[in-house]
Tab-separated table of N, CA and C in Angstrom:
chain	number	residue	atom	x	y	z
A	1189	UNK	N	1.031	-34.607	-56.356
A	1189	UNK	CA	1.364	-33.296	-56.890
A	1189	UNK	C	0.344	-32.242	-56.449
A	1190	UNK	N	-0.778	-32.360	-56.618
A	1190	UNK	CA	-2.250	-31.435	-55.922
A	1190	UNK	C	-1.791	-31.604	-54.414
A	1191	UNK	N	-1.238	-32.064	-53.454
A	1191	UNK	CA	-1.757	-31.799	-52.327
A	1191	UNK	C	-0.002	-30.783	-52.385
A	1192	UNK	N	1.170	-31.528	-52.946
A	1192	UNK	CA	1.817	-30.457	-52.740
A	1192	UNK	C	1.702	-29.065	-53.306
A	1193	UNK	N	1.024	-28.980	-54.012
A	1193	UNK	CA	-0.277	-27.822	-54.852
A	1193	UNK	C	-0.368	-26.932	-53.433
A	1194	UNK	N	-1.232	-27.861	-53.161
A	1194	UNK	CA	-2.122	-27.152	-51.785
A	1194	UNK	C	-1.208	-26.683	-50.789
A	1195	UNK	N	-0.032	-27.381	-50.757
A	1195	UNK	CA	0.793	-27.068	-48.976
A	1195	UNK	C	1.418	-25.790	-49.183
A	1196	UNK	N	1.590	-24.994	-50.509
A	1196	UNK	CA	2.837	-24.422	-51.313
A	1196	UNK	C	1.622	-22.789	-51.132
A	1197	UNK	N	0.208	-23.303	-51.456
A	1197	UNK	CA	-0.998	-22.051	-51.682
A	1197	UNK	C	-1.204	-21.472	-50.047
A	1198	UNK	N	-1.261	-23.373	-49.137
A	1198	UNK	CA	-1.545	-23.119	-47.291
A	1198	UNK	C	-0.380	-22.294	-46.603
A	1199	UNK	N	0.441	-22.718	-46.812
A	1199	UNK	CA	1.157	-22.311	-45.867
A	1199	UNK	C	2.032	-20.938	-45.658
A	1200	UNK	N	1.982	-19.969	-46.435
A	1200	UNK	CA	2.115	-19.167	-46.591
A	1200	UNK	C	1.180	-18.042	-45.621
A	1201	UNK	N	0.013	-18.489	-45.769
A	1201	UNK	CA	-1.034	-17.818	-45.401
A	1201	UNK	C	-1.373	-18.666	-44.077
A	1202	UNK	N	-0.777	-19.841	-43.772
A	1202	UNK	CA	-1.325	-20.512	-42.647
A	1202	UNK	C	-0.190	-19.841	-41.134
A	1203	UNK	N	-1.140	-20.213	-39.651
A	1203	UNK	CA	-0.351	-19.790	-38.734
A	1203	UNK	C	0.415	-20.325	-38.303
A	1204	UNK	N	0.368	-21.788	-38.758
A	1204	UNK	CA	1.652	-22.945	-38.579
A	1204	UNK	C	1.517	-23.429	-39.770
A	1205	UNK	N	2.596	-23.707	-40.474
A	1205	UNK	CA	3.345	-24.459	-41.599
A	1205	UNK	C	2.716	-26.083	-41.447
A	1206	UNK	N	2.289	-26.548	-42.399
A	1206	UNK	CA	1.456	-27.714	-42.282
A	1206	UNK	C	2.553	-28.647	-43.158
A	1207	UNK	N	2.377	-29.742	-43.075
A	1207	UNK	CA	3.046	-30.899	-44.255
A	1207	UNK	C	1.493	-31.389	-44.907
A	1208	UNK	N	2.530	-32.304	-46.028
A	1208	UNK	CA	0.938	-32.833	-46.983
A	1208	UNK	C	-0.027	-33.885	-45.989
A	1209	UNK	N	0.508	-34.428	-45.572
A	1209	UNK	CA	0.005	-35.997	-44.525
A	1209	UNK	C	-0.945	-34.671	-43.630
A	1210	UNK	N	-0.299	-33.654	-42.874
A	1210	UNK	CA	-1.330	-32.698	-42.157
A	1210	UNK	C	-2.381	-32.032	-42.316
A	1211	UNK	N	-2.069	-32.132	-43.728
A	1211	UNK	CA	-3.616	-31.274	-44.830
A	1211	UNK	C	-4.162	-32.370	-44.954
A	1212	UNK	N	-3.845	-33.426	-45.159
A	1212	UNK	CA	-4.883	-34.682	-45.759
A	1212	UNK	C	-5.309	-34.359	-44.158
A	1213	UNK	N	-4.841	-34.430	-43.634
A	1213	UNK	CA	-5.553	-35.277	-41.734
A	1213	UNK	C	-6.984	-33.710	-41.764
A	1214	UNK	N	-6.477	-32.997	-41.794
A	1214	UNK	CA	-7.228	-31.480	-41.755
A	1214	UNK	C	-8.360	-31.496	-42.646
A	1215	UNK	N	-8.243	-31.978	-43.946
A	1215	UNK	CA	-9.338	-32.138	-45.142
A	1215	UNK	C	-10.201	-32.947	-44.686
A	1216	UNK	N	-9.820	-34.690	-43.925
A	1216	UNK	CA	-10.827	-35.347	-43.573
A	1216	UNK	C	-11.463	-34.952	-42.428
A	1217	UNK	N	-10.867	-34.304	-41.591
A	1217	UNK	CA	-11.201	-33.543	-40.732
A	1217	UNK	C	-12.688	-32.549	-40.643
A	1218	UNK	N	-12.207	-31.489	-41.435
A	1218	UNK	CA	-13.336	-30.590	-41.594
A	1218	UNK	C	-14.327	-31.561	-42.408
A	1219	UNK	N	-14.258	-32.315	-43.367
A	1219	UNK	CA	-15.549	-33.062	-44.011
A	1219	UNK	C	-16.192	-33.936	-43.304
A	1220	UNK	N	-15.776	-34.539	-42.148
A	1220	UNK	CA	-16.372	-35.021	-40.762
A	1220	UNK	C	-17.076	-34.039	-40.187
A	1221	UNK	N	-16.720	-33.056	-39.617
A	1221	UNK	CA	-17.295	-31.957	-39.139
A	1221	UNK	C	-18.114	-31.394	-39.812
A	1222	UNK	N	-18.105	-31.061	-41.006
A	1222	UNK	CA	-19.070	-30.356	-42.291
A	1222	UNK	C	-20.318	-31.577	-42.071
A	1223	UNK	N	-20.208	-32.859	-42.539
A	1223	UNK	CA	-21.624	-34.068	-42.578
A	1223	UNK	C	-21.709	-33.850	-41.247
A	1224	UNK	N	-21.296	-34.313	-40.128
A	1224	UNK	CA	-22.053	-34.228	-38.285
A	1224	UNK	C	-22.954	-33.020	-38.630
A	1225	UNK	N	-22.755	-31.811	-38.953
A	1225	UNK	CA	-23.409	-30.533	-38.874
A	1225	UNK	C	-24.489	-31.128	-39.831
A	1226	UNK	N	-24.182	-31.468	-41.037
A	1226	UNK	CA	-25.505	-31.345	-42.027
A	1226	UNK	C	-26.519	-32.309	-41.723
A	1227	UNK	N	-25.793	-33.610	-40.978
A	1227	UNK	CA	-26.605	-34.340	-40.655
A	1227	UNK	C	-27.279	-34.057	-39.445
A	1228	UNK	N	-27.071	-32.943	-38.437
A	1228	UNK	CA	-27.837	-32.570	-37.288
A	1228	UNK	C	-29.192	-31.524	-37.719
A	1229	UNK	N	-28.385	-31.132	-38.878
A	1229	UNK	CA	-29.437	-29.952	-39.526
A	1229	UNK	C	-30.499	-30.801	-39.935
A	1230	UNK	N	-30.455	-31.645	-40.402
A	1230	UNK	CA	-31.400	-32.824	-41.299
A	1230	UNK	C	-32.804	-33.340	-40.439
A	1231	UNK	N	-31.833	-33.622	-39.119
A	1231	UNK	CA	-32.352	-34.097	-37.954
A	1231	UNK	C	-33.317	-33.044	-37.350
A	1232	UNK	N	-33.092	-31.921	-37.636
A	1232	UNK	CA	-33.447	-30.734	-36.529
A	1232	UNK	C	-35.443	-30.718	-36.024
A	1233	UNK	N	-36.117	-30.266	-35.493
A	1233	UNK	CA	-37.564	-30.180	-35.711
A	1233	UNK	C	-37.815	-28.629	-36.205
A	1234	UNK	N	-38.629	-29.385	-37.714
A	1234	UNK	CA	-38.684	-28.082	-38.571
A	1234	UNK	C	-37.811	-27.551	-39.064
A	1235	UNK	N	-38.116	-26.681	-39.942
A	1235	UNK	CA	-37.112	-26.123	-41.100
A	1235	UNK	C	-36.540	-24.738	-40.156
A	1236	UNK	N	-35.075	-24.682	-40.163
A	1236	UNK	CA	-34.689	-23.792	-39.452
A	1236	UNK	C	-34.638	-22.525	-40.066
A	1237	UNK	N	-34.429	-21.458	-38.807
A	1237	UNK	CA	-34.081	-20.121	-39.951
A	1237	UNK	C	-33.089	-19.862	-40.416
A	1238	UNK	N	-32.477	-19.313	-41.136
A	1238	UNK	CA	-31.393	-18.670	-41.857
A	1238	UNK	C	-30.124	-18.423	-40.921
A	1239	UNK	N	-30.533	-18.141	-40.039
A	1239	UNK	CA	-29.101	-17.590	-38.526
A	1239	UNK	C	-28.889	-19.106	-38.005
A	1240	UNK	N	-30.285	-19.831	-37.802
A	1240	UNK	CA	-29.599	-21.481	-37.448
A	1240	UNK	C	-29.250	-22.514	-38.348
A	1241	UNK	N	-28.961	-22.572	-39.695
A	1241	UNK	CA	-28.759	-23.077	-40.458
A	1241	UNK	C	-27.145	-22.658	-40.623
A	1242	UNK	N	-26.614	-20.939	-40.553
A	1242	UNK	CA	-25.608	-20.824	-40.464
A	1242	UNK	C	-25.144	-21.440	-39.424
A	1243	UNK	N	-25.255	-21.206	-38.206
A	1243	UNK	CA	-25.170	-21.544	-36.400
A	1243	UNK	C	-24.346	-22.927	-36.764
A	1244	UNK	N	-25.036	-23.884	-37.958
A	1244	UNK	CA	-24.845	-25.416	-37.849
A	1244	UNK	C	-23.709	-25.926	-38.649
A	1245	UNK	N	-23.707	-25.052	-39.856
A	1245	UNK	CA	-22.621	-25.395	-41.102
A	1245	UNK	C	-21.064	-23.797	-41.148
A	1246	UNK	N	-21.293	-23.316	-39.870
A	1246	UNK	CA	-19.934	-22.493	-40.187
A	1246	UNK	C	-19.652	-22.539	-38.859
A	1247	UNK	N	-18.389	-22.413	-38.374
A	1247	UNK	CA	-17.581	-22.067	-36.992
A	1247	UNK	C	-18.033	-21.101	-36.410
A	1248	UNK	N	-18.197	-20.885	-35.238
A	1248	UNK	CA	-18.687	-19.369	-34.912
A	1248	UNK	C	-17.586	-18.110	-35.985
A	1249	UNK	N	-16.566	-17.867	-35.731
A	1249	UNK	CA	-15.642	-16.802	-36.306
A	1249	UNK	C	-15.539	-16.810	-37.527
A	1250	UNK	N	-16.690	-17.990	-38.287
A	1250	UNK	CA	-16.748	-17.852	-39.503
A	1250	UNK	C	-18.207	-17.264	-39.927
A	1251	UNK	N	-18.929	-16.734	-38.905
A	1251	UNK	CA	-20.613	-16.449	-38.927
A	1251	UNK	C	-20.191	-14.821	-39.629
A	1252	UNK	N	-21.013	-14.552	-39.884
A	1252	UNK	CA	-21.366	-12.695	-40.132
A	1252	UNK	C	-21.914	-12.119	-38.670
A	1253	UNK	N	-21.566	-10.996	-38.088
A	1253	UNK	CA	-21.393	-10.517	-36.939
A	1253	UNK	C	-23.060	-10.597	-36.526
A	1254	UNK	N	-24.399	-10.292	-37.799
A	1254	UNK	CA	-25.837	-10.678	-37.125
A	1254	UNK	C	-26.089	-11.787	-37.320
A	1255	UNK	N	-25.523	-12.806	-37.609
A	1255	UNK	CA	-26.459	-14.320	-37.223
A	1255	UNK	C	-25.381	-14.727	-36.580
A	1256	UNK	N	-24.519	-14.176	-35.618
A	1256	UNK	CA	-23.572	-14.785	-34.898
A	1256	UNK	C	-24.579	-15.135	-33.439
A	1257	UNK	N	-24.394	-16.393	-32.541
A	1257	UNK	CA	-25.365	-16.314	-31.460
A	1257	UNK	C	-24.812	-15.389	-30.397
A	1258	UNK	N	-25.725	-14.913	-29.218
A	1258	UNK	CA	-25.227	-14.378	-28.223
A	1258	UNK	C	-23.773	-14.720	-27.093
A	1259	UNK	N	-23.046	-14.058	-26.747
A	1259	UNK	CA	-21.780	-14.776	-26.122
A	1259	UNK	C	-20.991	-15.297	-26.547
């Protein structure tokens, strides 16, 4: 019932129409991607700054236009 919750809130607002099985695949998805990042951050030498900490845990087009990197 929650994920058809979710497909009914996504897809409206999404650019392709998703099914529930596609959001589950998408959810484990980004939470793979979310730990690789946190766990590279973990890894990093030294405590990073604020612009590379974003750099690691958001998509570029999800950065704020000054801690976005060059190019």
């Amino acid at each position: 019932k929650v994920w058809e919750l979710i497909r009914h809130k996504v897809n409206p607002v999404a650019a392709c129409p998703r099914d529930v099985e596609d959001l589950k695949k998408r959810w484990r998805d980004l939470k793979r991607r979310d730990r690789s990042k946190l766990c590279r951050l973990s890894q990093g030498c030294g405590p990073p700054g604020p612009a590379a900490a974003l750099g690691l845990l958001l998509a570029p087009e999800e950065m704020p236009p000054a801690a976005a990197p060059p190019g």
